[in-house]
Amino acid sequence: MSKLEVREFGELYRRAASDLAIARVETRDPKIVNYLAKLPIYQCLA
């Protein structure tokens, strides 16, 4: 990976972690959180 790709990956990772955390706190539907948690980008956050 180039330096730019590593930087972009880190940024996307942090965004994904933030989005999943918000979904876990704000949603009333556990199906949505479970769906998001199963997406590939979120798999590396577990």
Short mmCIF file of N, CA and C in Angstrom, two decimals:
data_model
loop_
_atom_site.label_atom_id
_atom_site.label_comp_id
_atom_site.label_asym_id
_atom_site.label_seq_id
_atom_site.Cartn_x
_atom_site.Cartn_y
_atom_site.Cartn_z
N MET A 1 0.84 -1.18 0.00
CA MET A 1 0.00 0.00 0.00
C MET A 1 0.88 1.25 0.00
N SER A 2 0.43 2.23 -0.71
CA SER A 2 1.15 3.50 -0.71
C SER A 2 0.81 4.26 0.57
N LYS A 3 1.56 5.30 0.85
CA LYS A 3 1.29 6.12 2.03
C LYS A 3 -0.10 6.72 1.97
N LEU A 4 -0.50 7.15 0.78
CA LEU A 4 -1.83 7.74 0.60
C LEU A 4 -2.92 6.70 0.88
N GLU A 5 -2.73 5.49 0.39
CA GLU A 5 -3.72 4.43 0.61
C GLU A 5 -3.82 4.07 2.09
N VAL A 6 -2.70 4.04 2.78
CA VAL A 6 -2.71 3.75 4.22
C VAL A 6 -3.46 4.85 4.96
N ARG A 7 -3.20 6.08 4.60
CA ARG A 7 -3.88 7.22 5.23
C ARG A 7 -5.38 7.16 4.97
N GLU A 8 -5.77 6.88 3.72
CA GLU A 8 -7.18 6.79 3.37
C GLU A 8 -7.85 5.62 4.11
N PHE A 9 -7.15 4.50 4.21
CA PHE A 9 -7.70 3.35 4.92
C PHE A 9 -7.97 3.71 6.38
N GLY A 10 -7.01 4.38 7.01
CA GLY A 10 -7.19 4.80 8.40
C GLY A 10 -8.38 5.72 8.57
N GLU A 11 -8.55 6.64 7.64
CA GLU A 11 -9.67 7.57 7.69
C GLU A 11 -11.00 6.83 7.53
N LEU A 12 -11.07 5.93 6.57
CA LEU A 12 -12.29 5.15 6.36
C LEU A 12 -12.59 4.25 7.56
N TYR A 13 -11.56 3.67 8.13
CA TYR A 13 -11.72 2.82 9.31
C TYR A 13 -12.32 3.61 10.47
N ARG A 14 -11.78 4.80 10.72
CA ARG A 14 -12.30 5.64 11.81
C ARG A 14 -13.73 6.06 11.55
N ARG A 15 -14.05 6.39 10.30
CA ARG A 15 -15.42 6.75 9.96
C ARG A 15 -16.38 5.59 10.17
N ALA A 16 -15.97 4.41 9.74
CA ALA A 16 -16.80 3.22 9.90
C ALA A 16 -17.02 2.92 11.38
N ALA A 17 -15.98 3.03 12.18
CA ALA A 17 -16.10 2.78 13.62
C ALA A 17 -17.06 3.78 14.25
N SER A 18 -16.95 5.03 13.85
CA SER A 18 -17.83 6.07 14.37
C SER A 18 -19.28 5.82 13.97
N ASP A 19 -19.50 5.49 12.70
CA ASP A 19 -20.86 5.22 12.22
C ASP A 19 -21.49 4.05 12.95
N LEU A 20 -20.73 2.99 13.16
CA LEU A 20 -21.26 1.82 13.85
C LEU A 20 -21.56 2.15 15.31
N ALA A 21 -20.71 2.93 15.94
CA ALA A 21 -20.95 3.32 17.33
C ALA A 21 -22.22 4.16 17.44
N ILE A 22 -22.42 5.08 16.51
CA ILE A 22 -23.64 5.90 16.50
C ILE A 22 -24.86 5.02 16.30
N ALA A 23 -24.79 4.09 15.37
CA ALA A 23 -25.91 3.19 15.11
C ALA A 23 -26.24 2.37 16.35
N ARG A 24 -25.23 1.92 17.06
CA ARG A 24 -25.46 1.12 18.26
C ARG A 24 -26.16 1.92 19.35
N VAL A 25 -25.86 3.21 19.44
CA VAL A 25 -26.44 4.05 20.48
C VAL A 25 -27.82 4.57 20.09
N GLU A 26 -27.99 4.97 18.84
CA GLU A 26 -29.19 5.69 18.44
C GLU A 26 -30.31 4.83 17.86
N THR A 27 -30.02 3.66 17.37
CA THR A 27 -31.08 2.89 16.72
C THR A 27 -31.88 2.09 17.74
N ARG A 28 -33.13 1.95 17.47
CA ARG A 28 -34.00 1.13 18.30
C ARG A 28 -34.20 -0.25 17.68
N ASP A 29 -33.61 -0.45 16.52
CA ASP A 29 -33.78 -1.71 15.79
C ASP A 29 -32.47 -2.49 15.77
N PRO A 30 -32.38 -3.54 16.58
CA PRO A 30 -31.14 -4.31 16.61
C PRO A 30 -30.82 -4.98 15.28
N LYS A 31 -31.82 -5.16 14.42
CA LYS A 31 -31.58 -5.76 13.11
C LYS A 31 -30.65 -4.87 12.28
N ILE A 32 -30.80 -3.56 12.41
CA ILE A 32 -29.95 -2.63 11.66
C ILE A 32 -28.51 -2.74 12.14
N VAL A 33 -28.32 -2.75 13.44
CA VAL A 33 -26.96 -2.86 13.99
C VAL A 33 -26.34 -4.19 13.59
N ASN A 34 -27.11 -5.27 13.68
CA ASN A 34 -26.59 -6.58 13.28
C ASN A 34 -26.23 -6.60 11.80
N TYR A 35 -27.06 -5.97 10.97
CA TYR A 35 -26.78 -5.91 9.54
C TYR A 35 -25.46 -5.16 9.29
N LEU A 36 -25.34 -4.00 9.91
CA LEU A 36 -24.12 -3.20 9.73
C LEU A 36 -22.89 -3.94 10.23
N ALA A 37 -23.02 -4.60 11.37
CA ALA A 37 -21.89 -5.30 11.96
C ALA A 37 -21.41 -6.45 11.07
N LYS A 38 -22.28 -6.96 10.22
CA LYS A 38 -21.91 -8.07 9.33
C LYS A 38 -21.29 -7.61 8.02
N LEU A 39 -21.36 -6.32 7.72
CA LEU A 39 -20.75 -5.81 6.50
C LEU A 39 -19.23 -5.92 6.61
N PRO A 40 -18.56 -6.19 5.51
CA PRO A 40 -17.10 -6.41 5.56
C PRO A 40 -16.31 -5.30 6.24
N ILE A 41 -16.64 -4.05 6.01
CA ILE A 41 -15.87 -2.95 6.61
C ILE A 41 -15.97 -2.99 8.12
N TYR A 42 -17.11 -3.43 8.63
CA TYR A 42 -17.30 -3.47 10.07
C TYR A 42 -16.72 -4.73 10.70
N GLN A 43 -16.46 -5.75 9.91
CA GLN A 43 -15.90 -6.99 10.44
C GLN A 43 -14.54 -6.75 11.08
N CYS A 44 -13.77 -5.85 10.52
CA CYS A 44 -12.44 -5.59 11.08
C CYS A 44 -12.50 -4.73 12.34
N LEU A 45 -13.68 -4.23 12.69
CA LEU A 45 -13.83 -3.41 13.89
C LEU A 45 -14.15 -4.25 15.11
N ALA A 46 -14.52 -5.49 14.90
CA ALA A 46 -14.95 -6.35 16.02
C ALA A 46 -13.77 -6.76 16.88
#
